Amino acid sequence: MYIDLAIGLVLAFLLFSLLLSGVNEGLVRLLGIRSKFLWAYLKDTLDGREGRKSIPGTIAEVFAALPFRRDERPAYSPQPPPVHSDATTWTGRLYERLREIDHDKDGRTSIASIPPVRFAIAMMEIVTSEGGVPAMLKKLEESGSPLYRPLKGAWDTAHGDLEAFRKAVEDWFDGEMHRLTMLYRRYVRWVIAALGLVLTLLFSMDALEYGRAILTDNAIRAQVTAIAGGGAQSLDSLRDKCPDHPADPYGCVTEVLSAPAFVQMVGHAPVSVRVPDGGSPQWSWNGGEWFQRLISPGHWPGFLITFVALLFGAPFWWDILRRLTGIRVRAGENAK
């Protein structure tokens, strides 16, 4: 019974964690968050602006400025890289060299990841168009670009060797991308937490109530099995379980077992759907009941447990479920 309880809880947390990940990924793609984050970083690193940073510096900017108010992505262009640059910013010059890997998204670039090798090649193309590394470094310094210092260090280390310079730029950008990835994941954790809280409250998911429902289902199943051949007198205990249907305990048991604990858990949203036998789906408004659950202190511990469980993520709950059920992962998946 307790193994069933553990598996039921873990499965519920896994499914809702997957839903949470899906909602987050959908919003990221819809709003172009990854691309905006990358180009905000490039704007700060290549051009820079006194007193203002494009990349988010606070949680408020993660939720508001980056998704909705600030978009540093260059305008999309289907043209191939030009022989002579028309861009007025270093970010624009970089984008000119990356157009061939781009596609349109609402009139802006959709590039969300630049391989370090491709970045280094693009920089070498810009170097050539600017008349060599020393000439480019001079222009970077005059424009006040933050890119001047790392490229100056790379050039000094290369001792005039262009291939060594290209490799140094590649290694530097690779390190920057690792740092940017860590920063992005830190901000994503806040987004996941916010979405997890919304999901928990939207479905008013009480993990403690769900656990009790699993135990009740198991108890009723065990009791039905035990008294199946016991005659009419053995139905008295079932009638005690179904006070709303004292004359038809079998009908009551059928109704309970046809609405398992998981269905009950997700059935407390403001809007629910029920599919009767042989009928079309029926939608119903449960706003009043949903609000009463939210303001009831008795449900708050269960809400808190659900919220914390969702923060662990789907991979964690999949691993727990696999250990509980003995599901084996193929060797090829282990290698990954």
CSV table of C-alpha atoms in Angstrom, one decimal:
chain,number,residue,atom,x,y,z
A,1,MET,CA,0.0,0.0,0.0
A,2,TYR,CA,2.8,2.4,0.9
A,3,ILE,CA,4.7,1.5,-2.2
A,4,ASP,CA,1.5,2.4,-4.2
A,5,LEU,CA,1.4,5.7,-2.3
A,6,ALA,CA,5.0,6.5,-3.1
A,7,ILE,CA,4.6,5.6,-6.8
A,8,GLY,CA,1.4,7.6,-7.0
A,9,LEU,CA,2.9,10.7,-5.5
A,10,VAL,CA,6.1,10.5,-7.6
A,11,LEU,CA,4.1,9.9,-10.8
A,12,ALA,CA,1.9,13.0,-10.1
A,13,PHE,CA,5.0,15.2,-9.4
A,14,LEU,CA,6.6,13.8,-12.6
A,15,LEU,CA,3.6,14.6,-14.8
A,16,PHE,CA,3.2,18.1,-13.3
A,17,SER,CA,6.9,18.8,-13.6
A,18,LEU,CA,6.7,17.8,-17.3
A,19,LEU,CA,3.8,20.2,-17.7
A,20,LEU,CA,5.7,22.9,-15.9
A,21,SER,CA,8.7,22.4,-18.2
A,22,GLY,CA,6.5,22.4,-21.3
A,23,VAL,CA,4.9,25.7,-20.3
A,24,ASN,CA,8.3,27.2,-19.6
A,25,GLU,CA,9.7,26.0,-22.9
A,26,GLY,CA,6.6,27.3,-24.8
A,27,LEU,CA,7.0,30.8,-23.3
A,28,VAL,CA,10.7,30.8,-24.0
A,29,ARG,CA,10.1,30.0,-27.7
A,30,LEU,CA,7.1,32.3,-28.0
A,31,LEU,CA,8.8,35.3,-26.5
A,32,GLY,CA,12.3,34.5,-28.0
A,33,ILE,CA,13.9,34.7,-24.5
A,34,ARG,CA,17.1,32.8,-25.4
A,35,SER,CA,17.8,34.9,-28.4
A,36,LYS,CA,17.0,38.2,-26.6
A,37,PHE,CA,19.3,37.1,-23.7
A,38,LEU,CA,22.2,36.3,-26.1
A,39,TRP,CA,22.0,39.5,-28.0
A,40,ALA,CA,21.6,41.6,-24.8
A,41,TYR,CA,24.9,40.1,-23.7
A,42,LEU,CA,26.5,40.7,-27.1
A,43,LYS,CA,25.3,44.3,-27.0
A,44,ASP,CA,27.0,44.8,-23.6
A,45,THR,CA,30.2,43.0,-24.6
A,46,LEU,CA,30.7,44.5,-28.1
A,47,ASP,CA,29.2,48.0,-27.8
A,48,GLY,CA,28.6,48.8,-24.2
A,49,ARG,CA,26.7,51.8,-22.9
A,50,GLU,CA,27.6,54.0,-20.0
A,51,GLY,CA,25.1,53.7,-17.1
A,52,ARG,CA,22.9,51.0,-18.7
A,53,LYS,CA,23.2,47.3,-19.3
A,54,SER,CA,21.0,45.4,-21.7
A,55,ILE,CA,21.3,42.0,-20.0
A,56,PRO,CA,19.0,41.6,-17.0
A,57,GLY,CA,20.4,42.6,-13.7
A,58,THR,CA,17.4,42.1,-11.4
A,59,ILE,CA,14.6,39.6,-11.2
A,60,ALA,CA,12.1,42.3,-12.2
A,61,GLU,CA,14.0,42.7,-15.5
A,62,VAL,CA,13.9,39.0,-16.1
A,63,PHE,CA,10.1,39.0,-15.8
A,64,ALA,CA,9.3,42.3,-17.5
A,65,ALA,CA,12.1,44.1,-19.4
A,66,LEU,CA,13.7,41.2,-21.2
A,67,PRO,CA,10.5,39.5,-22.4
A,68,PHE,CA,8.4,42.5,-23.2
A,69,ARG,CA,10.1,45.9,-23.1
A,70,ARG,CA,13.7,45.5,-24.2
A,71,ASP,CA,14.8,43.8,-27.4
A,72,GLU,CA,18.4,44.2,-28.5
A,73,ARG,CA,18.2,41.7,-31.4
A,74,PRO,CA,19.2,43.0,-34.8
A,75,ALA,CA,16.6,43.3,-37.5
A,76,TYR,CA,16.4,40.2,-39.6
A,77,SER,CA,18.0,40.4,-43.1
A,78,PRO,CA,18.0,37.7,-45.7
A,79,GLN,CA,21.0,39.3,-47.5
A,80,PRO,CA,24.4,37.5,-47.5
A,81,PRO,CA,27.3,39.0,-45.6
A,82,PRO,CA,28.4,42.2,-47.3
A,83,VAL,CA,31.8,42.9,-48.7
A,84,HIS,CA,31.9,46.3,-47.0
A,85,SER,CA,30.0,46.7,-43.7
A,86,ASP,CA,27.1,49.2,-43.5
A,87,ALA,CA,26.5,48.6,-39.8
A,88,THR,CA,27.2,51.4,-37.3
A,89,THR,CA,27.7,49.1,-34.3
A,90,TRP,CA,30.0,46.2,-33.6
A,91,THR,CA,26.9,44.0,-32.8
A,92,GLY,CA,25.6,44.9,-36.2
A,93,ARG,CA,28.9,43.9,-37.9
A,94,LEU,CA,28.8,40.6,-36.1
A,95,TYR,CA,25.3,39.9,-37.2
A,96,GLU,CA,26.2,40.6,-40.8
A,97,ARG,CA,28.6,37.7,-40.6
A,98,LEU,CA,26.0,35.4,-39.1
A,99,ARG,CA,23.1,36.0,-41.5
A,100,GLU,CA,23.4,32.7,-43.3
A,101,ILE,CA,22.5,30.7,-40.1
A,102,ASP,CA,19.5,33.0,-39.4
A,103,HIS,CA,15.8,32.9,-40.0
A,104,ASP,CA,13.0,35.5,-39.4
A,105,LYS,CA,11.1,35.8,-36.2
A,106,ASP,CA,8.8,38.8,-36.1
A,107,GLY,CA,11.2,40.9,-38.1
A,108,ARG,CA,14.2,40.1,-35.7
A,109,THR,CA,17.0,37.6,-35.7
A,110,SER,CA,16.2,34.2,-34.2
A,111,ILE,CA,19.8,33.3,-33.5
A,112,ALA,CA,19.9,32.0,-29.9
A,113,SER,CA,23.3,30.3,-29.9
A,114,ILE,CA,26.6,31.0,-31.6
A,115,PRO,CA,29.2,28.3,-31.7
A,116,PRO,CA,32.6,29.6,-30.5
A,117,VAL,CA,34.3,28.5,-33.7
A,118,ARG,CA,31.7,30.4,-35.7
A,119,PHE,CA,32.2,33.5,-33.6
A,120,ALA,CA,35.9,33.4,-34.0
A,121,ILE,CA,35.6,33.1,-37.8
A,122,ALA,CA,33.2,36.0,-37.9
A,123,MET,CA,35.6,38.1,-35.9
A,124,MET,CA,38.4,37.2,-38.3
A,125,GLU,CA,36.2,38.3,-41.2
A,126,ILE,CA,35.6,41.6,-39.4
A,127,VAL,CA,39.4,42.0,-38.8
A,128,THR,CA,40.0,41.5,-42.5
A,129,SER,CA,37.4,44.2,-43.5
A,130,GLU,CA,38.8,46.6,-40.9
A,131,GLY,CA,42.4,46.3,-42.3
A,132,GLY,CA,44.0,44.0,-39.8
A,133,VAL,CA,44.0,43.4,-36.1
A,134,PRO,CA,45.9,46.5,-35.0
A,135,ALA,CA,43.5,48.7,-37.0
A,136,MET,CA,40.5,47.0,-35.5
A,137,LEU,CA,41.8,47.2,-32.0
A,138,LYS,CA,42.4,51.0,-32.5
A,139,LYS,CA,38.8,51.4,-33.6
A,140,LEU,CA,37.5,49.3,-30.7
A,141,GLU,CA,39.4,51.5,-28.2
A,142,GLU,CA,38.2,54.7,-29.8
A,143,SER,CA,34.6,53.6,-29.7
A,144,GLY,CA,34.9,52.6,-26.1
A,145,SER,CA,34.0,49.0,-26.8
A,146,PRO,CA,34.3,46.5,-23.9
A,147,LEU,CA,35.6,44.0,-26.5
A,148,TYR,CA,38.8,45.9,-26.8
A,149,ARG,CA,40.5,44.5,-23.7
A,150,PRO,CA,39.9,40.7,-24.3
A,151,LEU,CA,40.9,41.1,-28.0
A,152,LYS,CA,43.9,43.1,-27.0
A,153,GLY,CA,44.9,40.4,-24.6
A,154,ALA,CA,44.4,37.7,-27.2
A,155,TRP,CA,46.5,39.6,-29.7
A,156,ASP,CA,49.3,40.2,-27.3
A,157,THR,CA,49.3,36.5,-26.4
A,158,ALA,CA,49.3,35.4,-30.1
A,159,HIS,CA,52.5,37.5,-30.8
A,160,GLY,CA,51.2,38.4,-34.2
A,161,ASP,CA,50.1,34.9,-35.2
A,162,LEU,CA,46.6,35.2,-36.8
A,163,GLU,CA,45.8,31.5,-36.2
A,164,ALA,CA,46.8,31.7,-32.6
A,165,PHE,CA,44.8,34.9,-32.3
A,166,ARG,CA,41.7,33.2,-33.8
A,167,LYS,CA,42.1,30.2,-31.4
A,168,ALA,CA,42.4,32.6,-28.4
A,169,VAL,CA,39.3,34.5,-29.4
A,170,GLU,CA,37.5,31.1,-29.8
A,171,ASP,CA,38.6,30.0,-26.3
A,172,TRP,CA,37.6,33.4,-24.8
A,173,PHE,CA,34.1,33.3,-26.3
A,174,ASP,CA,33.7,29.7,-25.3
A,175,GLY,CA,34.3,30.7,-21.7
A,176,GLU,CA,31.9,33.6,-22.0
A,177,MET,CA,29.2,31.3,-23.3
A,178,HIS,CA,29.6,29.0,-20.3
A,179,ARG,CA,29.3,32.0,-18.0
A,180,LEU,CA,26.3,33.2,-19.8
A,181,THR,CA,24.7,29.8,-19.7
A,182,MET,CA,25.1,29.7,-15.9
A,183,LEU,CA,23.6,33.2,-15.6
A,184,TYR,CA,20.7,32.2,-17.8
A,185,ARG,CA,19.9,29.0,-15.8
A,186,ARG,CA,20.0,31.0,-12.6
A,187,TYR,CA,17.3,33.4,-13.9
A,188,VAL,CA,15.3,30.4,-15.4
A,189,ARG,CA,15.1,29.0,-11.8
A,190,TRP,CA,13.1,32.1,-10.8
A,191,VAL,CA,10.8,31.7,-13.8
A,192,ILE,CA,10.3,28.0,-13.0
A,193,ALA,CA,9.5,28.9,-9.4
A,194,ALA,CA,6.9,31.5,-10.5
A,195,LEU,CA,5.3,29.1,-13.0
A,196,GLY,CA,5.3,26.3,-10.4
A,197,LEU,CA,3.5,28.5,-7.9
A,198,VAL,CA,0.9,29.5,-10.5
A,199,LEU,CA,0.4,25.9,-11.6
A,200,THR,CA,0.0,24.7,-8.0
A,201,LEU,CA,-2.5,27.4,-7.2
A,202,LEU,CA,-4.3,27.1,-10.5
A,203,PHE,CA,-5.0,23.4,-9.9
A,204,SER,CA,-5.1,23.9,-6.1
A,205,MET,CA,-2.9,20.8,-5.9
A,206,ASP,CA,-2.8,19.6,-2.3
A,207,ALA,CA,-0.2,16.8,-2.1
A,208,LEU,CA,-1.3,15.7,1.3
A,209,GLU,CA,-4.9,15.4,0.2
A,210,TYR,CA,-3.8,13.5,-2.9
A,211,GLY,CA,-1.9,11.0,-0.7
A,212,ARG,CA,-5.0,10.4,1.5
A,213,ALA,CA,-7.0,9.8,-1.7
A,214,ILE,CA,-4.5,7.2,-2.9
A,215,LEU,CA,-4.8,5.4,0.4
A,216,THR,CA,-8.6,5.6,0.3
A,217,ASP,CA,-8.7,4.1,-3.2
A,218,ASN,CA,-6.4,1.3,-2.2
A,219,ALA,CA,-8.5,0.6,0.9
A,220,ILE,CA,-11.7,0.5,-1.0
A,221,ARG,CA,-10.2,-1.8,-3.6
A,222,ALA,CA,-8.9,-4.2,-0.9
A,223,GLN,CA,-12.2,-4.2,0.9
A,224,VAL,CA,-14.2,-4.9,-2.2
A,225,THR,CA,-12.0,-7.9,-3.0
A,226,ALA,CA,-12.2,-9.2,0.5
A,227,ILE,CA,-16.1,-9.1,0.7
A,228,ALA,CA,-16.8,-10.1,-2.9
A,229,GLY,CA,-18.0,-13.5,-1.9
A,230,GLY,CA,-19.3,-12.7,1.6
A,231,GLY,CA,-23.0,-12.2,0.8
A,232,ALA,CA,-25.3,-9.3,1.4
A,233,GLN,CA,-24.4,-8.9,5.1
A,234,SER,CA,-20.8,-8.0,4.1
A,235,LEU,CA,-22.0,-4.9,2.3
A,236,ASP,CA,-22.6,-3.1,5.6
A,237,SER,CA,-19.0,-1.9,5.7
A,238,LEU,CA,-19.2,-0.6,2.2
A,239,ARG,CA,-22.4,1.3,3.1
A,240,ASP,CA,-20.3,3.0,5.8
A,241,LYS,CA,-17.9,4.2,3.1
A,242,CYS,CA,-20.7,5.5,0.9
A,243,PRO,CA,-23.2,7.4,3.1
A,244,ASP,CA,-24.5,9.3,0.0
A,245,HIS,CA,-25.5,6.0,-1.6
A,246,PRO,CA,-26.6,3.7,1.2
A,247,ALA,CA,-29.0,1.7,-1.0
A,248,ASP,CA,-26.5,1.1,-3.8
A,249,PRO,CA,-23.0,0.5,-2.3
A,250,TYR,CA,-21.8,-1.1,-5.5
A,251,GLY,CA,-22.7,2.0,-7.5
A,252,CYS,CA,-20.8,4.1,-5.0
A,253,VAL,CA,-17.7,2.0,-5.3
A,254,THR,CA,-17.9,2.1,-9.1
A,255,GLU,CA,-18.1,5.9,-9.0
A,256,VAL,CA,-15.2,6.2,-6.6
A,257,LEU,CA,-12.9,3.8,-8.5
A,258,SER,CA,-13.8,5.4,-11.9
A,259,ALA,CA,-12.5,8.7,-10.5
A,260,PRO,CA,-9.0,7.8,-9.2
A,261,ALA,CA,-7.0,9.9,-6.9
A,262,PHE,CA,-5.0,11.6,-9.7
A,263,VAL,CA,-8.3,12.7,-11.5
A,264,GLN,CA,-9.5,14.1,-8.2
A,265,MET,CA,-6.3,16.0,-7.7
A,266,VAL,CA,-6.6,17.9,-11.0
A,267,GLY,CA,-10.3,18.3,-10.7
A,268,HIS,CA,-10.1,21.4,-8.4
A,269,ALA,CA,-9.2,24.0,-11.1
A,270,PRO,CA,-11.5,27.0,-11.7
A,271,VAL,CA,-12.8,25.2,-14.8
A,272,SER,CA,-13.1,21.4,-15.0
A,273,VAL,CA,-14.3,19.0,-17.6
A,274,ARG,CA,-16.3,15.8,-17.2
A,275,VAL,CA,-16.9,13.2,-19.9
A,276,PRO,CA,-20.1,11.2,-19.1
A,277,ASP,CA,-20.6,7.7,-20.6
A,278,GLY,CA,-21.7,8.0,-24.2
A,279,GLY,CA,-21.9,11.8,-24.0
A,280,SER,CA,-19.9,14.8,-25.0
A,281,PRO,CA,-17.5,16.6,-22.6
A,282,GLN,CA,-19.2,18.9,-20.1
A,283,TRP,CA,-17.4,22.0,-18.8
A,284,SER,CA,-18.2,23.4,-15.4
A,285,TRP,CA,-17.2,26.5,-13.5
A,286,ASN,CA,-15.7,25.8,-10.0
A,287,GLY,CA,-14.5,29.3,-9.2
A,288,GLY,CA,-16.2,29.4,-5.8
A,289,GLU,CA,-14.9,26.0,-4.6
A,290,TRP,CA,-11.5,26.7,-6.0
A,291,PHE,CA,-11.2,30.0,-4.1
A,292,GLN,CA,-12.4,28.5,-0.9
A,293,ARG,CA,-9.6,25.9,-1.2
A,294,LEU,CA,-7.0,28.6,-1.7
A,295,ILE,CA,-8.0,30.5,1.4
A,296,SER,CA,-8.4,27.4,3.6
A,297,PRO,CA,-5.3,27.1,5.8
A,298,GLY,CA,-5.8,23.3,6.0
A,299,HIS,CA,-4.7,23.1,2.3
A,300,TRP,CA,-1.7,25.3,2.6
A,301,PRO,CA,0.8,22.6,3.8
A,302,GLY,CA,-0.2,20.4,0.9
A,303,PHE,CA,0.2,23.4,-1.6
A,304,LEU,CA,3.6,24.0,-0.2
A,305,ILE,CA,4.7,20.4,-0.5
A,306,THR,CA,3.5,20.4,-4.2
A,307,PHE,CA,5.3,23.6,-5.0
A,308,VAL,CA,8.6,22.5,-3.5
A,309,ALA,CA,8.3,19.1,-5.3
A,310,LEU,CA,7.8,20.8,-8.6
A,311,LEU,CA,11.1,22.7,-8.1
A,312,PHE,CA,13.1,19.5,-8.2
A,313,GLY,CA,12.2,19.1,-11.9
A,314,ALA,CA,11.1,16.2,-14.1
A,315,PRO,CA,14.5,14.5,-14.4
A,316,PHE,CA,14.7,14.1,-10.6
A,317,TRP,CA,11.2,12.6,-10.3
A,318,TRP,CA,11.8,10.3,-13.3
A,319,ASP,CA,14.9,8.9,-11.6
A,320,ILE,CA,12.9,8.3,-8.4
A,321,LEU,CA,10.0,6.6,-10.3
A,322,ARG,CA,12.5,4.4,-12.2
A,323,ARG,CA,14.1,3.3,-8.9
A,324,LEU,CA,10.7,2.6,-7.3
A,325,THR,CA,9.3,0.6,-10.3
A,326,GLY,CA,12.5,-1.0,-11.5
A,327,ILE,CA,12.3,0.5,-14.9
A,328,ARG,CA,15.5,-0.2,-16.7
A,329,VAL,CA,17.1,2.4,-19.0
A,330,ARG,CA,18.7,1.2,-22.2
A,331,ALA,CA,22.5,1.2,-22.4
A,332,GLY,CA,22.5,3.9,-25.1
A,333,GLU,CA,20.4,6.2,-22.9
A,334,ASN,CA,22.8,5.6,-20.0
A,335,ALA,CA,25.7,6.6,-22.2
A,336,LYS,CA,24.1,9.9,-22.9
